[in-house]
Tab-separated table of C-alpha atoms in Angstrom:
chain	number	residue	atom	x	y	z
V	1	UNK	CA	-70.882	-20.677	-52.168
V	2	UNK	CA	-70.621	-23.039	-49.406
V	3	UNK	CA	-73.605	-21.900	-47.713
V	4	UNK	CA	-75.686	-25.358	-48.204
V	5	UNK	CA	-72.220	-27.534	-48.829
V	6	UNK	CA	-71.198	-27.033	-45.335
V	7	UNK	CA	-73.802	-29.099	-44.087
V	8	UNK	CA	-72.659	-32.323	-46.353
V	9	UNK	CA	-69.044	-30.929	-46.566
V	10	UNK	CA	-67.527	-33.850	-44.088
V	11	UNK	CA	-69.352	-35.899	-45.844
V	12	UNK	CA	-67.906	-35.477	-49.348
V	13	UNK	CA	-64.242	-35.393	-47.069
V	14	UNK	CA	-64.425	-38.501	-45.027
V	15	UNK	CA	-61.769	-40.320	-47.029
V	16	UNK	CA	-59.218	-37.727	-46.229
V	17	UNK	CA	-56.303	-38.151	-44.452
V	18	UNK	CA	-56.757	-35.344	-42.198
V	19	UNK	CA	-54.201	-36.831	-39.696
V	20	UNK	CA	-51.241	-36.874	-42.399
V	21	UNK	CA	-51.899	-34.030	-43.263
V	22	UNK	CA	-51.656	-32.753	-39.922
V	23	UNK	CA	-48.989	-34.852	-38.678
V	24	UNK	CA	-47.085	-33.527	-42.260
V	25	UNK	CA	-48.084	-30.063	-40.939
V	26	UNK	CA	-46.810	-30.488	-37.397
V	27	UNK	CA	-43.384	-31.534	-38.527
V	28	UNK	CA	-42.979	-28.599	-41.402
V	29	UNK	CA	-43.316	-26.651	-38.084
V	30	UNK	CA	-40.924	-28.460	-36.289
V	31	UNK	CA	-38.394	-28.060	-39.164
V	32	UNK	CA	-39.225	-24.517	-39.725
V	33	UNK	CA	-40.166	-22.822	-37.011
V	34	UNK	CA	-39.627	-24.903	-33.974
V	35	UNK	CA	-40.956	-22.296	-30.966
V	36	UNK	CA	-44.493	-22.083	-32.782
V	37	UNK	CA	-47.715	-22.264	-30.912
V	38	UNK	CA	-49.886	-19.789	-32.527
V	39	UNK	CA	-51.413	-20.932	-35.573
V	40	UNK	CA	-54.030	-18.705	-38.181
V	41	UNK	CA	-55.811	-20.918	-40.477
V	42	UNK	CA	-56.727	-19.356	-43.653
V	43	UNK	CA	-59.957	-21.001	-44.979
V	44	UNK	CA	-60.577	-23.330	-42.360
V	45	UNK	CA	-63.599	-24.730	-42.992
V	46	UNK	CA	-64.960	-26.916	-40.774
V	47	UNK	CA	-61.941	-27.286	-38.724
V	48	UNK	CA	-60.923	-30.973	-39.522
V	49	UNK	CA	-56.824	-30.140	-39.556
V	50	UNK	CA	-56.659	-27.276	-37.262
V	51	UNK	CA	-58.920	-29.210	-34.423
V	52	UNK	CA	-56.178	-31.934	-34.940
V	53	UNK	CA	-53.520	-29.483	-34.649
V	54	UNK	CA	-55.006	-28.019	-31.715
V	55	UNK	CA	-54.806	-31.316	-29.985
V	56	UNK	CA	-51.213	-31.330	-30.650
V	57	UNK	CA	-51.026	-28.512	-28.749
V	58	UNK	CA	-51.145	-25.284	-30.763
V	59	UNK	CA	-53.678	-22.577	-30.219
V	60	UNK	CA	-55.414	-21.966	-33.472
V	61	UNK	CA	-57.580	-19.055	-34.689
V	62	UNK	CA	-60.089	-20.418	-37.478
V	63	UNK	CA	-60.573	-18.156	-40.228
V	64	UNK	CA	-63.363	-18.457	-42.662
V	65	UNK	CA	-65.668	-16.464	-44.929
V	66	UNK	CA	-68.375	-18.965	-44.342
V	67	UNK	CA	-70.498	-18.855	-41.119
V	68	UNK	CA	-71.845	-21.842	-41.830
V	69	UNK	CA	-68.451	-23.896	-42.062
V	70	UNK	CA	-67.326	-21.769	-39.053
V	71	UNK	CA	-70.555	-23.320	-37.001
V	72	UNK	CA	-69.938	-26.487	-38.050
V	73	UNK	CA	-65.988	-26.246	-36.899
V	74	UNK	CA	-67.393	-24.840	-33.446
V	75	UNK	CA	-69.577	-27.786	-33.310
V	76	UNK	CA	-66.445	-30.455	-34.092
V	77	UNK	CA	-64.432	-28.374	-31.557
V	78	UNK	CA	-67.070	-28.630	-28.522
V	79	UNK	CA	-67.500	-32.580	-29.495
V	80	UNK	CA	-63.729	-33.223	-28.836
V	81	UNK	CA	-63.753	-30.700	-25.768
V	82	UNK	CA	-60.746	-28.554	-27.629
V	83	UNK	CA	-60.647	-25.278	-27.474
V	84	UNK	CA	-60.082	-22.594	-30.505
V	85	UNK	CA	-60.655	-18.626	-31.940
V	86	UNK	CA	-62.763	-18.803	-34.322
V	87	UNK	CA	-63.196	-15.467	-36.886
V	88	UNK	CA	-65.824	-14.957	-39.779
V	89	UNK	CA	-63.948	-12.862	-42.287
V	90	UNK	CA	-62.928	-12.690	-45.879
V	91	UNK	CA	-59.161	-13.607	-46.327
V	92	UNK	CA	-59.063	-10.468	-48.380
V	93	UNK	CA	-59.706	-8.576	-45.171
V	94	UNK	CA	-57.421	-9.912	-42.812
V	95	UNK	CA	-55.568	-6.750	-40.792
V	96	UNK	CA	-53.607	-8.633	-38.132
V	97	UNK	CA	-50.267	-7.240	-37.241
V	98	UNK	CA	-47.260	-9.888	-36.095
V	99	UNK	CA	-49.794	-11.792	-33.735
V	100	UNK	CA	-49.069	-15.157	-35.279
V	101	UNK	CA	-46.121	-18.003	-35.662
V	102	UNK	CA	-47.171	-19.676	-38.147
V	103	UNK	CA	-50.412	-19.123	-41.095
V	104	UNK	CA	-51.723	-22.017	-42.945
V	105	UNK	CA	-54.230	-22.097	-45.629
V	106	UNK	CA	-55.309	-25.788	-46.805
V	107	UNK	CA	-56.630	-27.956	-49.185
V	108	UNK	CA	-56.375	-25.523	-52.277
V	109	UNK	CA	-58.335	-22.590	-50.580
V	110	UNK	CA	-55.616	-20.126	-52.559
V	111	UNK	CA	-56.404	-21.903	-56.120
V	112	UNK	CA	-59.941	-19.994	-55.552
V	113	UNK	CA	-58.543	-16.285	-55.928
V	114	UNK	CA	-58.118	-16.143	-59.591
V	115	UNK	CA	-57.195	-12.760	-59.703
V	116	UNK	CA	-53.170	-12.221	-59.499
V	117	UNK	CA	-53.365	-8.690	-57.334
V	118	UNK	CA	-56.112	-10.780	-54.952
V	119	UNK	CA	-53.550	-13.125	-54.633
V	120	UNK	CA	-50.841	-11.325	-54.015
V	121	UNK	CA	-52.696	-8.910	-51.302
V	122	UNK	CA	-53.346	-11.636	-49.528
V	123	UNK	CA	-49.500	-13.116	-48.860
V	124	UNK	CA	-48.562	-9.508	-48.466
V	125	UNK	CA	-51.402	-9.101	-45.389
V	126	UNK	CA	-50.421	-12.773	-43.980
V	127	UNK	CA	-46.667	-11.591	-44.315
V	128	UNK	CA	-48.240	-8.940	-41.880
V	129	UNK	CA	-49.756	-11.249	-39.546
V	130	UNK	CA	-47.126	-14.013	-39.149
V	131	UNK	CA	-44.316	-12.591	-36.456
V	132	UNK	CA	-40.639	-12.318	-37.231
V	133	UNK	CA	-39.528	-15.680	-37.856
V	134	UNK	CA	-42.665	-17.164	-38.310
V	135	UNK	CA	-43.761	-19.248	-41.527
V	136	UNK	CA	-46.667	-19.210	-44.207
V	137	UNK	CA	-47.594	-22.893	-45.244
V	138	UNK	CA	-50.466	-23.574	-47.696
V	139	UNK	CA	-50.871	-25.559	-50.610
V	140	UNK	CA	-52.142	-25.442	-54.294
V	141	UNK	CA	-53.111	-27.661	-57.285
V	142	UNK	CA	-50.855	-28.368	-59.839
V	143	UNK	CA	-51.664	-27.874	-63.824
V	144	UNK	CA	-51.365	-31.305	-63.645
V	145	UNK	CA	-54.502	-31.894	-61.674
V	146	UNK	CA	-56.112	-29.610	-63.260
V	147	UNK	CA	-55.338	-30.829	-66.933
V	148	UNK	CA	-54.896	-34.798	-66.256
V	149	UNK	CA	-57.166	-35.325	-63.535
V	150	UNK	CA	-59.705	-32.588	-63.292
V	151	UNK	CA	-60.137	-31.607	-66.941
V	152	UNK	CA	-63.528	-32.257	-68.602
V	153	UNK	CA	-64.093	-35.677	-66.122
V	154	UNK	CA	-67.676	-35.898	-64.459
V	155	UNK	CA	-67.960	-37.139	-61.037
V	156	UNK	CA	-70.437	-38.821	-58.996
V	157	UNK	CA	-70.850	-39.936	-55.339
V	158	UNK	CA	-74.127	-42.007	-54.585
V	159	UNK	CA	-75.624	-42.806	-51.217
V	160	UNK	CA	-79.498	-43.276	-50.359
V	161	UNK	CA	-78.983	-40.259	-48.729
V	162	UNK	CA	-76.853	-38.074	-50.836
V	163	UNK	CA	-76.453	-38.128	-54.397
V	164	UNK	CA	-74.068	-34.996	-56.186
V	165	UNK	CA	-72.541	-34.643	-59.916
V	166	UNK	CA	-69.644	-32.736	-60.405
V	167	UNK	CA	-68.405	-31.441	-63.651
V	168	UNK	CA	-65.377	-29.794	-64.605
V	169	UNK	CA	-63.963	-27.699	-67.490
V	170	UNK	CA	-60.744	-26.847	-67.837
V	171	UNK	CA	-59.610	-23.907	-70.034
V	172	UNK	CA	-55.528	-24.099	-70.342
V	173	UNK	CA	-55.143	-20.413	-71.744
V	174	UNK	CA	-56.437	-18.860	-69.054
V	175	UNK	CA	-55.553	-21.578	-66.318
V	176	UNK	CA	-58.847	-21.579	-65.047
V	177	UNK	CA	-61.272	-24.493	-64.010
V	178	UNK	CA	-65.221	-24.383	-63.384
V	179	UNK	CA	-66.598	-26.932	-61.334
V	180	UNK	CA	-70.200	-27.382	-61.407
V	181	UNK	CA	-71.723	-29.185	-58.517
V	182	UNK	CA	-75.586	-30.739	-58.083
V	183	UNK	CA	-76.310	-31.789	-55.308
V	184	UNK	CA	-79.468	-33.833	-53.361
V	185	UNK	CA	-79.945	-34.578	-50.432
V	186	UNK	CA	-82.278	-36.496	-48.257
V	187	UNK	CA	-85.164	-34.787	-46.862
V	188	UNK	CA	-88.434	-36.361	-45.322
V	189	UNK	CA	-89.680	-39.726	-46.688
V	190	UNK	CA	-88.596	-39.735	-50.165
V	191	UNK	CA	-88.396	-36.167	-50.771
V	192	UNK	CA	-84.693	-34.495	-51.974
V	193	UNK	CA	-83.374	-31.024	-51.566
V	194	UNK	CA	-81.286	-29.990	-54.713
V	195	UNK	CA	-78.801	-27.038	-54.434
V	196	UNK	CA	-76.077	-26.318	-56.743
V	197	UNK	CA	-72.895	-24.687	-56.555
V	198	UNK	CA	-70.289	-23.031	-59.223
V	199	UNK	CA	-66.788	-23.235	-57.804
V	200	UNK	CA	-64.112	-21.876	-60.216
V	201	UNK	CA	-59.819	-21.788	-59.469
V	202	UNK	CA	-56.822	-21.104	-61.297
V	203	UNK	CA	-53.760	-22.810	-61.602
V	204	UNK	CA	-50.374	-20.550	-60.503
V	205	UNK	CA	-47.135	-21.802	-61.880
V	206	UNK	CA	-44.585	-22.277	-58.397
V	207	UNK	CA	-42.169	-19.453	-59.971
V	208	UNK	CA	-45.427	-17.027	-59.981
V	209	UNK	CA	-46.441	-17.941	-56.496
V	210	UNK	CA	-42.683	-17.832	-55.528
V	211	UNK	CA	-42.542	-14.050	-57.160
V	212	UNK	CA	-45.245	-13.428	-55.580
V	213	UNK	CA	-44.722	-14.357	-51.891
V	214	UNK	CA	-41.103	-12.563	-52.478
V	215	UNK	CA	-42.657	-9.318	-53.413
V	216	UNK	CA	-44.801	-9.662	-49.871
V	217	UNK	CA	-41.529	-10.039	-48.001
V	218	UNK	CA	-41.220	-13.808	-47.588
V	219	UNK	CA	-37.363	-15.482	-47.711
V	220	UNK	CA	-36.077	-18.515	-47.622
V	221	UNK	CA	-39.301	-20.239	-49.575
V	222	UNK	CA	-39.529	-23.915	-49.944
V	223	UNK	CA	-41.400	-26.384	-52.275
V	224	UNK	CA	-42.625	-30.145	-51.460
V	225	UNK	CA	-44.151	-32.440	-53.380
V	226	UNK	CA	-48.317	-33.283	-51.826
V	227	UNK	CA	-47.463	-34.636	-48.266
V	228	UNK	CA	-43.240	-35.420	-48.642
V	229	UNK	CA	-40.881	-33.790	-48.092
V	230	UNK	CA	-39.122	-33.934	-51.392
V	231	UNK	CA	-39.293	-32.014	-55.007
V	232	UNK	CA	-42.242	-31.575	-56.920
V	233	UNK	CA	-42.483	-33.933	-59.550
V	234	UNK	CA	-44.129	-33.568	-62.777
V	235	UNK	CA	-47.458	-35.807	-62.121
V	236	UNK	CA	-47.940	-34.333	-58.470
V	237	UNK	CA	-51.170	-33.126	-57.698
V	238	UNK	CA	-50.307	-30.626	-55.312
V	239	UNK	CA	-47.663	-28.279	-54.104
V	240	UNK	CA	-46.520	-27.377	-50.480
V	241	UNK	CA	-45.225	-23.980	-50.240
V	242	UNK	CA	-43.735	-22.834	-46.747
V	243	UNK	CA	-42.524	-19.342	-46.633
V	244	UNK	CA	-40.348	-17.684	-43.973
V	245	UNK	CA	-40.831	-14.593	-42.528
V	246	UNK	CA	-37.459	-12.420	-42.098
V	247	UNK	CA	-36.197	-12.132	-38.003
């Protein structure tokens, strides 16, 4: 997974909003934990927030399972002259003790562990990792998305150089959706590569996440509504969670 996508990933992303993201990143910082410079980012990817975030100022430490999404976020970094750590590692491994302020994990990376005891050895090790004081911000889909949005809807993005099909299924006992993507892409003359990928997540209701980042340690845990700072509401289609480490 990921090993072909990374090369058409920013592709696929260029109509993100990476800088509100960041900028709505940068201030759940400021309100949270104000002193912060050190950032780890939890599925990084090709490093589109964290290079931003960077430029603000913090020194980040990319974290991927993916060396090719970890080349290509070297790659962005030396274009813009910024500087970062960047670590090729399964979040499932991570073993840092209190070396960072603040851990992030974006755009739904967590919605991939489908397994409840994954999920929950993972916030216990970033508990580890984040200092006294520090905070844990990620974010996750909603069974909204999932249901509404996502469901059984087929997707398609066409360019003379890129053409890709998603498809999703969404089973609502188990919480679980598989996307199926096809992809081609541009070779020599008018010759395409196809390579597929099988991506599957699961939806977590907030008072299981919240249950579980208590269990790892985690007080004083807040939920916003995708990109405000307000409650969830019922038709959001994602969930901030920011979790605060104990002084």
């Amino acid at each position: 997974m990921y090993k072909n996508l990374a090369d058409v990933y920013d592709v696929l992303m260029e109509d993100m909003p990476y800088t509100e993201w960041a900028g709505f990143l940068d201030a759940i910082i400021a309100d949270k934990a104000s002193d912060s410079k050190k950032i780890l980012d939890l599925g990084s990817g090709t490093g589109s927030i964290s290079i931003l975030l960077s430029q603000k100022g913090y020194q980040l430490t990319n974290l991927d399972f993916s060396e090719e999404m970890i080349s290509q976020a070297k790659k962005k970094y030396n274009k813009a002259q910024a500087e970062a750590d960047f670590v090729t590692m399964d979040i499932r491994d991570i073993k840092y003790q209190e070396e960072f302020d603040v851990a992030m994990s974006t755009f739904d990376t967590l919605n991939y562990f489908t397994d409840q005891e994954e999920l929950a050895g993972i916030f216990k090790s970033t508990f580890d990792a984040v200092k006294p004081g520090g905070i844990f911000v990620f974010d996750m889909n909603t069974k909204y998305k999932f249901k509404k949005i996502l469901g059984e809807e087929v997707y398609t993005y066409n360019t003379d150089d890129l053409v890709y099909i998603w498809e999703n299924y969404y089973d609502s006992q188990d919480r679980i959706i598989d996307i199926d993507l096809s992809f081609f892409l541009k070779k020599e003359g008018s010759m395409y590569e196809r390579f597929q990928e099988h991506h599957i997540q699961k939806y977590y209701p907030v008072s299981e996440v919240k249950n579980y980042l208590k269990k790892a340690g985690f007080t004083a845990i807040d939920v916003y509504q995708d990109l405000e700072f307000k409650k969830p509401e019922k038709k959001g289609i994602r969930n901030f969670f920011v979790a605060r480490k104990p002084d």
